């Protein structure tokens, strides 16, 4: 199952790498910070088509288009390009995120950064891997570690809260980092390079695959209230190693 998804996702990565003049291919723009390029649409169409052939019983949810979250059974939750702003400016940090769910349960997840050729994957109950090698979260506490965050740029009503929390996290930790791709940030925690990632208002396609990868790597994935993450609505999320999670929630 994972091999087939991996093969298709890697192929889709070639579309991202072949892109040029991205900023001039914007097809939709909501305000100053939310864009869709023709490549977001092309990658999603490719994934829907190829995964649909390989998994004919599955439904599809993807960032680009209308979605029905009420379906039961097998479904893919897909972000064709997580980190579209990075992609538009050729910042070269964007990922494809593909989760296969059974009802609200993610059973397989793949996050692929084509620029670094890093492929993170997990199958429920079978651990998490980076390019085929087992990964684990770090044992570093946040007080001796790095925190990743997202700025919820599409939700200005969250800005004050995000930056107030960020200030506390910065004071508490070694330092902070911001990549612009939530899926990549979650995997960065999953493989032990950083200790915590947090952001408000993330959508299911930003986090579904990463949630499984992080959990299978021994991490904690919860919302700000300490409850399970929903894959049918936006979430304020914390992804962390267990030690760093305990420290982080005292700052919330
Ligand atoms: P995207 O690049 O696929 O749009 C940036 O802070 C992170 O938030 C990225 O992972 C980005 O994914 C995600 N994001 C983008 N649009 C969003 C939206 N409307 N609501 C919540 N998160 C979003
Ligand atoms: Ca996207």
PDB file of C-alpha atoms and ligand atoms in Angstrom:
ATOM      1  CA  UNK A   1       0.000   0.000   0.000  1.00  0.00           C
ATOM      2  CA  UNK A   2       2.699   2.475   1.095  1.00  0.00           C
ATOM      3  CA  UNK A   3       4.964   1.511  -1.811  1.00  0.00           C
ATOM      4  CA  UNK A   4       2.300   2.352  -4.361  1.00  0.00           C
ATOM      5  CA  UNK A   5       1.490   5.714  -2.712  1.00  0.00           C
ATOM      6  CA  UNK A   6       5.214   6.514  -2.482  1.00  0.00           C
ATOM      7  CA  UNK A   7       5.781   5.761  -6.144  1.00  0.00           C
ATOM      8  CA  UNK A   8       2.931   8.059  -7.214  1.00  0.00           C
ATOM      9  CA  UNK A   9       3.936  10.872  -4.835  1.00  0.00           C
ATOM     10  CA  UNK A  10       7.537  10.801  -6.086  1.00  0.00           C
ATOM     11  CA  UNK A  11       6.287  11.067  -9.648  1.00  0.00           C
ATOM     12  CA  UNK A  12       4.137  14.066  -8.627  1.00  0.00           C
ATOM     13  CA  UNK A  13       7.253  15.652  -7.113  1.00  0.00           C
ATOM     14  CA  UNK A  14       8.677  15.928 -10.622  1.00  0.00           C
ATOM     15  CA  UNK A  15       5.866  18.340 -11.533  1.00  0.00           C
ATOM     16  CA  UNK A  16       6.965  20.612  -8.666  1.00  0.00           C
ATOM     17  CA  UNK A  17      10.615  20.419  -9.686  1.00  0.00           C
ATOM     18  CA  UNK A  18       9.757  21.172 -13.319  1.00  0.00           C
ATOM     19  CA  UNK A  19       7.937  24.390 -12.385  1.00  0.00           C
ATOM     20  CA  UNK A  20       9.132  27.718 -13.656  1.00  0.00           C
ATOM     21  CA  UNK A  21       7.855  31.259 -13.409  1.00  0.00           C
ATOM     22  CA  UNK A  22       5.534  30.081 -10.620  1.00  0.00           C
ATOM     23  CA  UNK A  23       4.459  33.507  -9.410  1.00  0.00           C
ATOM     24  CA  UNK A  24       2.949  34.238 -12.822  1.00  0.00           C
ATOM     25  CA  UNK A  25       0.792  31.104 -12.730  1.00  0.00           C
ATOM     26  CA  UNK A  26      -1.426  32.210  -9.823  1.00  0.00           C
ATOM     27  CA  UNK A  27      -4.983  31.182 -10.674  1.00  0.00           C
ATOM     28  CA  UNK A  28      -6.745  32.313  -7.474  1.00  0.00           C
ATOM     29  CA  UNK A  29      -5.974  34.839  -4.805  1.00  0.00           C
ATOM     30  CA  UNK A  30      -7.830  35.374  -1.541  1.00  0.00           C
ATOM     31  CA  UNK A  31      -6.462  38.514   0.060  1.00  0.00           C
ATOM     32  CA  UNK A  32      -2.746  39.267   0.321  1.00  0.00           C
ATOM     33  CA  UNK A  33      -1.508  35.910   1.629  1.00  0.00           C
ATOM     34  CA  UNK A  34      -3.520  33.062   0.120  1.00  0.00           C
ATOM     35  CA  UNK A  35      -2.687  31.876  -3.404  1.00  0.00           C
ATOM     36  CA  UNK A  36      -3.268  28.960  -5.752  1.00  0.00           C
ATOM     37  CA  UNK A  37      -0.992  28.383  -8.741  1.00  0.00           C
ATOM     38  CA  UNK A  38      -1.645  26.232 -11.779  1.00  0.00           C
ATOM     39  CA  UNK A  39       0.850  23.764 -10.285  1.00  0.00           C
ATOM     40  CA  UNK A  40      -1.212  23.222  -7.090  1.00  0.00           C
ATOM     41  CA  UNK A  41      -4.086  22.208  -9.352  1.00  0.00           C
ATOM     42  CA  UNK A  42      -1.918  20.115 -11.698  1.00  0.00           C
ATOM     43  CA  UNK A  43      -0.298  18.153  -8.848  1.00  0.00           C
ATOM     44  CA  UNK A  44      -3.677  17.502  -7.216  1.00  0.00           C
ATOM     45  CA  UNK A  45      -5.178  16.330 -10.517  1.00  0.00           C
ATOM     46  CA  UNK A  46      -2.230  13.992 -11.078  1.00  0.00           C
ATOM     47  CA  UNK A  47      -2.526  12.528  -7.554  1.00  0.00           C
ATOM     48  CA  UNK A  48      -6.309  12.085  -7.746  1.00  0.00           C
ATOM     49  CA  UNK A  49      -5.993  10.343 -11.119  1.00  0.00           C
ATOM     50  CA  UNK A  50      -3.091   8.013 -10.294  1.00  0.00           C
ATOM     51  CA  UNK A  51      -4.148   7.190  -6.715  1.00  0.00           C
ATOM     52  CA  UNK A  52      -7.701   6.685  -7.986  1.00  0.00           C
ATOM     53  CA  UNK A  53      -6.446   4.024 -10.402  1.00  0.00           C
ATOM     54  CA  UNK A  54      -4.449   2.270  -7.663  1.00  0.00           C
ATOM     55  CA  UNK A  55      -7.181   2.559  -4.985  1.00  0.00           C
ATOM     56  CA  UNK A  56     -10.506   2.502  -6.874  1.00  0.00           C
ATOM     57  CA  UNK A  57     -12.602   2.292  -3.666  1.00  0.00           C
ATOM     58  CA  UNK A  58     -11.171   5.444  -2.080  1.00  0.00           C
ATOM     59  CA  UNK A  59     -12.796   8.898  -1.926  1.00  0.00           C
ATOM     60  CA  UNK A  60     -10.719  12.067  -2.249  1.00  0.00           C
ATOM     61  CA  UNK A  61     -10.368  15.222  -0.212  1.00  0.00           C
ATOM     62  CA  UNK A  62      -7.882  17.809  -1.505  1.00  0.00           C
ATOM     63  CA  UNK A  63      -7.050  21.413  -0.761  1.00  0.00           C
ATOM     64  CA  UNK A  64      -7.900  22.617  -4.264  1.00  0.00           C
ATOM     65  CA  UNK A  65     -11.642  22.274  -4.684  1.00  0.00           C
ATOM     66  CA  UNK A  66     -14.898  21.550  -2.894  1.00  0.00           C
ATOM     67  CA  UNK A  67     -14.788  18.742  -0.343  1.00  0.00           C
ATOM     68  CA  UNK A  68     -17.298  16.479   1.316  1.00  0.00           C
ATOM     69  CA  UNK A  69     -15.980  15.621   4.779  1.00  0.00           C
ATOM     70  CA  UNK A  70     -18.993  13.491   5.660  1.00  0.00           C
ATOM     71  CA  UNK A  71     -17.945  10.411   3.656  1.00  0.00           C
ATOM     72  CA  UNK A  72     -17.189   7.164   5.489  1.00  0.00           C
ATOM     73  CA  UNK A  73     -14.714   4.452   4.623  1.00  0.00           C
ATOM     74  CA  UNK A  74     -11.455   4.773   2.745  1.00  0.00           C
ATOM     75  CA  UNK A  75     -10.430   8.304   1.742  1.00  0.00           C
ATOM     76  CA  UNK A  76      -7.329  10.232   0.792  1.00  0.00           C
ATOM     77  CA  UNK A  77      -6.669  13.640   2.335  1.00  0.00           C
ATOM     78  CA  UNK A  78      -4.216  15.482   0.104  1.00  0.00           C
ATOM     79  CA  UNK A  79      -2.299  18.714  -0.012  1.00  0.00           C
ATOM     80  CA  UNK A  80      -0.667  18.833  -3.461  1.00  0.00           C
ATOM     81  CA  UNK A  81       1.725  21.631  -2.448  1.00  0.00           C
ATOM     82  CA  UNK A  82       2.061  22.423   1.251  1.00  0.00           C
ATOM     83  CA  UNK A  83       4.042  25.655   1.309  1.00  0.00           C
ATOM     84  CA  UNK A  84       2.536  27.405  -1.708  1.00  0.00           C
ATOM     85  CA  UNK A  85       3.994  30.802  -0.790  1.00  0.00           C
ATOM     86  CA  UNK A  86       7.467  29.220  -0.644  1.00  0.00           C
ATOM     87  CA  UNK A  87       6.758  27.541  -3.971  1.00  0.00           C
ATOM     88  CA  UNK A  88       5.666  30.781  -5.657  1.00  0.00           C
ATOM     89  CA  UNK A  89       8.889  32.502  -4.653  1.00  0.00           C
ATOM     90  CA  UNK A  90      11.078  29.475  -5.373  1.00  0.00           C
ATOM     91  CA  UNK A  91      12.120  29.333  -1.692  1.00  0.00           C
ATOM     92  CA  UNK A  92      12.460  25.580  -2.248  1.00  0.00           C
ATOM     93  CA  UNK A  93      10.743  24.248   0.840  1.00  0.00           C
ATOM     94  CA  UNK A  94       7.381  22.735  -0.082  1.00  0.00           C
ATOM     95  CA  UNK A  95       5.945  19.250   0.297  1.00  0.00           C
ATOM     96  CA  UNK A  96       3.332  16.924  -1.079  1.00  0.00           C
ATOM     97  CA  UNK A  97       1.204  15.523   1.743  1.00  0.00           C
ATOM     98  CA  UNK A  98      -0.903  12.391   1.221  1.00  0.00           C
ATOM     99  CA  UNK A  99      -2.851  10.628   3.977  1.00  0.00           C
ATOM    100  CA  UNK A 100      -4.966   7.526   3.520  1.00  0.00           C
ATOM    101  CA  UNK A 101      -7.749   7.372   6.108  1.00  0.00           C
ATOM    102  CA  UNK A 102     -10.278   4.816   7.183  1.00  0.00           C
ATOM    103  CA  UNK A 103     -13.108   6.936   8.586  1.00  0.00           C
ATOM    104  CA  UNK A 104     -11.291   9.381  10.947  1.00  0.00           C
ATOM    105  CA  UNK A 105      -8.255   7.137  11.336  1.00  0.00           C
ATOM    106  CA  UNK A 106      -5.108   7.827   9.277  1.00  0.00           C
ATOM    107  CA  UNK A 107      -3.742   4.420   8.254  1.00  0.00           C
ATOM    108  CA  UNK A 108      -0.929   5.551   5.931  1.00  0.00           C
ATOM    109  CA  UNK A 109       0.861   8.840   5.419  1.00  0.00           C
ATOM    110  CA  UNK A 110       3.489  10.194   3.040  1.00  0.00           C
ATOM    111  CA  UNK A 111       5.122  13.639   3.102  1.00  0.00           C
ATOM    112  CA  UNK A 112       7.593  14.309   0.296  1.00  0.00           C
ATOM    113  CA  UNK A 113       9.928  17.266  -0.075  1.00  0.00           C
ATOM    114  CA  UNK A 114      11.063  17.023  -3.707  1.00  0.00           C
ATOM    115  CA  UNK A 115      13.739  19.703  -3.292  1.00  0.00           C
ATOM    116  CA  UNK A 116      15.665  17.646  -0.737  1.00  0.00           C
ATOM    117  CA  UNK A 117      14.332  14.280  -1.948  1.00  0.00           C
ATOM    118  CA  UNK A 118      13.248  13.498   1.626  1.00  0.00           C
ATOM    119  CA  UNK A 119      10.322  11.107   1.781  1.00  0.00           C
ATOM    120  CA  UNK A 120       8.719  10.648   5.207  1.00  0.00           C
ATOM    121  CA  UNK A 121       6.241   7.797   5.519  1.00  0.00           C
ATOM    122  CA  UNK A 122       4.316   5.738   8.029  1.00  0.00           C
ATOM    123  CA  UNK A 123       1.800   2.972   8.150  1.00  0.00           C
ATOM    124  CA  UNK A 124      -0.321   2.665  11.278  1.00  0.00           C
ATOM    125  CA  UNK A 125       1.345   0.393  13.843  1.00  0.00           C
ATOM    126  CA  UNK A 126       4.485  -0.083  11.755  1.00  0.00           C
ATOM    127  CA  UNK A 127       6.681   2.899  12.708  1.00  0.00           C
ATOM    128  CA  UNK A 128       7.819   5.888  10.670  1.00  0.00           C
ATOM    129  CA  UNK A 129      10.605   6.202   8.109  1.00  0.00           C
ATOM    130  CA  UNK A 130      12.655   8.790   6.259  1.00  0.00           C
ATOM    131  CA  UNK A 131      13.787   7.451   2.880  1.00  0.00           C
ATOM    132  CA  UNK A 132      13.346   3.923   4.217  1.00  0.00           C
ATOM    133  CA  UNK A 133      15.238   4.432   7.492  1.00  0.00           C
ATOM    134  CA  UNK A 134      13.411   4.323  10.818  1.00  0.00           C
ATOM    135  CA  UNK A 135      12.927   7.717  12.527  1.00  0.00           C
ATOM    136  CA  UNK A 136      12.140   8.714  16.110  1.00  0.00           C
ATOM    137  CA  UNK A 137      11.406  11.973  17.876  1.00  0.00           C
ATOM    138  CA  UNK A 138      14.238  13.447  19.946  1.00  0.00           C
ATOM    139  CA  UNK A 139      14.494  13.120  23.723  1.00  0.00           C
ATOM    140  CA  UNK A 140      15.599  16.741  24.043  1.00  0.00           C
ATOM    141  CA  UNK A 141      13.471  18.926  26.293  1.00  0.00           C
ATOM    142  CA  UNK A 142      12.140  22.127  24.743  1.00  0.00           C
ATOM    143  CA  UNK A 143      14.281  24.087  27.199  1.00  0.00           C
ATOM    144  CA  UNK A 144      17.349  22.693  25.372  1.00  0.00           C
ATOM    145  CA  UNK A 145      15.697  22.491  21.968  1.00  0.00           C
ATOM    146  CA  UNK A 146      14.259  24.193  18.899  1.00  0.00           C
ATOM    147  CA  UNK A 147      10.632  25.154  18.310  1.00  0.00           C
ATOM    148  CA  UNK A 148       8.954  25.460  14.917  1.00  0.00           C
ATOM    149  CA  UNK A 149       5.858  27.537  14.409  1.00  0.00           C
ATOM    150  CA  UNK A 150       3.413  28.737  11.781  1.00  0.00           C
ATOM    151  CA  UNK A 151       1.970  32.231  11.643  1.00  0.00           C
ATOM    152  CA  UNK A 152      -1.578  31.371  10.384  1.00  0.00           C
ATOM    153  CA  UNK A 153      -1.095  34.086   7.759  1.00  0.00           C
ATOM    154  CA  UNK A 154      -4.634  33.602   6.419  1.00  0.00           C
ATOM    155  CA  UNK A 155      -6.207  34.291   9.805  1.00  0.00           C
ATOM    156  CA  UNK A 156      -5.114  37.765  10.978  1.00  0.00           C
ATOM    157  CA  UNK A 157      -7.384  37.407  14.024  1.00  0.00           C
ATOM    158  CA  UNK A 158      -4.856  34.825  15.330  1.00  0.00           C
ATOM    159  CA  UNK A 159      -1.751  36.968  14.935  1.00  0.00           C
ATOM    160  CA  UNK A 160      -1.586  38.546  18.414  1.00  0.00           C
ATOM    161  CA  UNK A 161      -2.094  35.212  20.186  1.00  0.00           C
ATOM    162  CA  UNK A 162       0.470  33.452  17.965  1.00  0.00           C
ATOM    163  CA  UNK A 163       3.170  36.057  18.527  1.00  0.00           C
ATOM    164  CA  UNK A 164       2.513  36.332  22.268  1.00  0.00           C
ATOM    165  CA  UNK A 165       2.950  32.559  22.575  1.00  0.00           C
ATOM    166  CA  UNK A 166       5.961  32.662  20.279  1.00  0.00           C
ATOM    167  CA  UNK A 167       7.656  35.186  22.558  1.00  0.00           C
ATOM    168  CA  UNK A 168       7.198  32.823  25.523  1.00  0.00           C
ATOM    169  CA  UNK A 169       8.440  29.828  23.527  1.00  0.00           C
ATOM    170  CA  UNK A 170      11.468  31.798  22.307  1.00  0.00           C
ATOM    171  CA  UNK A 171      12.403  32.755  25.875  1.00  0.00           C
ATOM    172  CA  UNK A 172      11.939  29.165  27.069  1.00  0.00           C
ATOM    173  CA  UNK A 173      13.791  27.328  24.254  1.00  0.00           C
ATOM    174  CA  UNK A 174      17.139  27.447  22.439  1.00  0.00           C
ATOM    175  CA  UNK A 175      15.592  29.212  19.464  1.00  0.00           C
ATOM    176  CA  UNK A 176      12.718  29.231  16.986  1.00  0.00           C
ATOM    177  CA  UNK A 177      12.459  28.398  13.246  1.00  0.00           C
ATOM    178  CA  UNK A 178       9.778  29.004  10.559  1.00  0.00           C
ATOM    179  CA  UNK A 179       9.787  26.900   7.361  1.00  0.00           C
ATOM    180  CA  UNK A 180       6.447  27.826   5.738  1.00  0.00           C
ATOM    181  CA  UNK A 181       5.346  24.208   5.264  1.00  0.00           C
ATOM    182  CA  UNK A 182       3.391  22.698   8.134  1.00  0.00           C
ATOM    183  CA  UNK A 183       3.736  19.157   6.764  1.00  0.00           C
ATOM    184  CA  UNK A 184       7.507  19.523   6.624  1.00  0.00           C
ATOM    185  CA  UNK A 185       7.628  21.024  10.136  1.00  0.00           C
ATOM    186  CA  UNK A 186       5.740  18.068  11.598  1.00  0.00           C
ATOM    187  CA  UNK A 187       8.174  15.657   9.939  1.00  0.00           C
ATOM    188  CA  UNK A 188      11.125  17.714  11.170  1.00  0.00           C
ATOM    189  CA  UNK A 189       9.873  17.041  14.708  1.00  0.00           C
ATOM    190  CA  UNK A 190       9.192  13.389  13.838  1.00  0.00           C
ATOM    191  CA  UNK A 191      12.820  12.781  12.861  1.00  0.00           C
ATOM    192  CA  UNK A 192      14.214  14.503  15.936  1.00  0.00           C
ATOM    193  CA  UNK A 193      15.739  17.647  14.413  1.00  0.00           C
ATOM    194  CA  UNK A 194      13.397  19.910  16.391  1.00  0.00           C
ATOM    195  CA  UNK A 195      11.275  19.423  19.494  1.00  0.00           C
ATOM    196  CA  UNK A 196       7.921  21.206  18.916  1.00  0.00           C
ATOM    197  CA  UNK A 197       5.804  22.573  16.083  1.00  0.00           C
ATOM    198  CA  UNK A 198       2.699  24.674  16.719  1.00  0.00           C
ATOM    199  CA  UNK A 199       0.244  26.664  14.595  1.00  0.00           C
ATOM    200  CA  UNK A 200      -3.368  27.792  14.826  1.00  0.00           C
ATOM    201  CA  UNK A 201      -6.086  27.045  12.284  1.00  0.00           C
ATOM    202  CA  UNK A 202      -4.454  24.316  10.198  1.00  0.00           C
ATOM    203  CA  UNK A 203      -6.582  22.351   7.755  1.00  0.00           C
ATOM    204  CA  UNK A 204      -6.831  18.531   7.619  1.00  0.00           C
ATOM    205  CA  UNK A 205      -4.723  18.315   4.421  1.00  0.00           C
ATOM    206  CA  UNK A 206      -1.850  20.262   6.042  1.00  0.00           C
ATOM    207  CA  UNK A 207      -1.551  17.804   8.933  1.00  0.00           C
ATOM    208  CA  UNK A 208      -3.251  14.433   8.302  1.00  0.00           C
ATOM    209  CA  UNK A 209      -0.207  12.573   6.918  1.00  0.00           C
ATOM    210  CA  UNK A 210       2.186  14.303   9.336  1.00  0.00           C
ATOM    211  CA  UNK A 211       0.036  13.355  12.331  1.00  0.00           C
ATOM    212  CA  UNK A 212       0.473   9.639  11.643  1.00  0.00           C
ATOM    213  CA  UNK A 213       4.196  10.009  10.858  1.00  0.00           C
ATOM    214  CA  UNK A 214       4.813  11.923  14.084  1.00  0.00           C
ATOM    215  CA  UNK A 215       2.800   9.508  16.239  1.00  0.00           C
ATOM    216  CA  UNK A 216       4.514   6.492  14.693  1.00  0.00           C
ATOM    217  CA  UNK A 217       7.853   8.202  15.484  1.00  0.00           C
ATOM    218  CA  UNK A 218       6.850   8.353  19.173  1.00  0.00           C
ATOM    219  CA  UNK A 219       5.547  11.930  19.230  1.00  0.00           C
ATOM    220  CA  UNK A 220       2.450  13.622  20.627  1.00  0.00           C
ATOM    221  CA  UNK A 221      -0.063  15.249  18.238  1.00  0.00           C
ATOM    222  CA  UNK A 222      -2.927  17.112  19.928  1.00  0.00           C
ATOM    223  CA  UNK A 223      -4.865  20.359  19.684  1.00  0.00           C
ATOM    224  CA  UNK A 224      -4.372  23.307  22.070  1.00  0.00           C
ATOM    225  CA  UNK A 225      -7.101  21.866  24.332  1.00  0.00           C
ATOM    226  CA  UNK A 226      -5.246  18.550  24.606  1.00  0.00           C
ATOM    227  CA  UNK A 227      -7.811  16.740  22.460  1.00  0.00           C
ATOM    228  CA  UNK A 228      -7.342  14.542  19.393  1.00  0.00           C
ATOM    229  CA  UNK A 229      -6.880  16.343  16.078  1.00  0.00           C
ATOM    230  CA  UNK A 230      -9.882  16.405  13.745  1.00  0.00           C
ATOM    231  CA  UNK A 231      -9.477  15.512  10.083  1.00  0.00           C
ATOM    232  CA  UNK A 232     -12.718  17.205   9.085  1.00  0.00           C
ATOM    233  CA  UNK A 233     -12.226  20.737  10.504  1.00  0.00           C
ATOM    234  CA  UNK A 234      -9.461  23.300  11.200  1.00  0.00           C
ATOM    235  CA  UNK A 235      -7.277  22.721  14.280  1.00  0.00           C
ATOM    236  CA  UNK A 236      -4.922  24.659  16.562  1.00  0.00           C
ATOM    237  CA  UNK A 237      -2.151  22.081  16.824  1.00  0.00           C
ATOM    238  CA  UNK A 238       0.894  21.024  18.815  1.00  0.00           C
ATOM    239  CA  UNK A 239       3.278  18.333  17.529  1.00  0.00           C
ATOM    240  CA  UNK A 240       6.112  17.460  19.894  1.00  0.00           C
ATOM    241  CA  UNK A 241       8.230  14.847  21.541  1.00  0.00           C
ATOM    242  CA  UNK A 242       6.593  13.790  24.844  1.00  0.00           C
ATOM    243  CA  UNK A 243       9.040  15.696  27.056  1.00  0.00           C
ATOM    244  CA  UNK A 244       8.781  18.930  25.069  1.00  0.00           C
ATOM    245  CA  UNK A 245       4.985  18.606  24.906  1.00  0.00           C
ATOM    246  CA  UNK A 246       4.721  18.703  28.711  1.00  0.00           C
ATOM    247  CA  UNK A 247       6.821  21.866  28.814  1.00  0.00           C
ATOM    248  CA  UNK A 248       5.018  23.492  25.881  1.00  0.00           C
ATOM    249  CA  UNK A 249       1.531  23.208  27.389  1.00  0.00           C
ATOM    250  CA  UNK A 250       2.648  25.173  30.460  1.00  0.00           C
ATOM    251  CA  UNK A 251       3.262  28.119  28.068  1.00  0.00           C
ATOM    252  CA  UNK A 252      -0.160  27.980  26.375  1.00  0.00           C
TER     253      UNK A 252
HETATM  254  P1  LIG B   1      -0.366  25.739   2.035  1.00  0.00           P
HETATM  255  O1  LIG B   1       0.946  26.242   1.630  1.00  0.00           O
HETATM  256  O2  LIG B   1      -0.753  24.441   1.477  1.00  0.00           O
HETATM  257  O3  LIG B   1      -1.407  26.796   1.767  1.00  0.00           O
HETATM  258  C1  LIG B   1       1.711  28.201   6.563  1.00  0.00           C
HETATM  259  O4  LIG B   1       1.539  28.863   7.786  1.00  0.00           O
HETATM  260  C2  LIG B   1       1.055  26.862   6.601  1.00  0.00           C
HETATM  261  O5  LIG B   1      -0.370  27.044   6.720  1.00  0.00           O
HETATM  262  C3  LIG B   1       1.291  26.086   5.341  1.00  0.00           C
HETATM  263  O6  LIG B   1       1.445  24.739   5.638  1.00  0.00           O
HETATM  264  C4  LIG B   1       0.011  26.376   4.571  1.00  0.00           C
HETATM  265  O7  LIG B   1      -0.306  25.422   3.605  1.00  0.00           O
HETATM  266  C5  LIG B   1      -1.010  26.356   5.659  1.00  0.00           C
HETATM  267  N1  LIG B   1      -2.270  26.978   5.189  1.00  0.00           N
HETATM  268  C6  LIG B   1      -2.499  27.479   4.002  1.00  0.00           C
HETATM  269  N2  LIG B   1      -3.733  27.961   3.840  1.00  0.00           N
HETATM  270  C7  LIG B   1      -4.327  27.794   4.952  1.00  0.00           C
HETATM  271  C8  LIG B   1      -5.638  28.110   5.395  1.00  0.00           C
HETATM  272  N3  LIG B   1      -6.546  28.755   4.635  1.00  0.00           N
HETATM  273  N4  LIG B   1      -5.963  27.777   6.629  1.00  0.00           N
HETATM  274  C9  LIG B   1      -5.047  27.153   7.375  1.00  0.00           C
HETATM  275  N5  LIG B   1      -3.803  26.838   7.013  1.00  0.00           N
HETATM  276  C10 LIG B   1      -3.419  27.150   5.811  1.00  0.00           C
HETATM  277 CA1  LIG B   2      -1.522  23.583  -0.393  1.00  0.00          CA
END
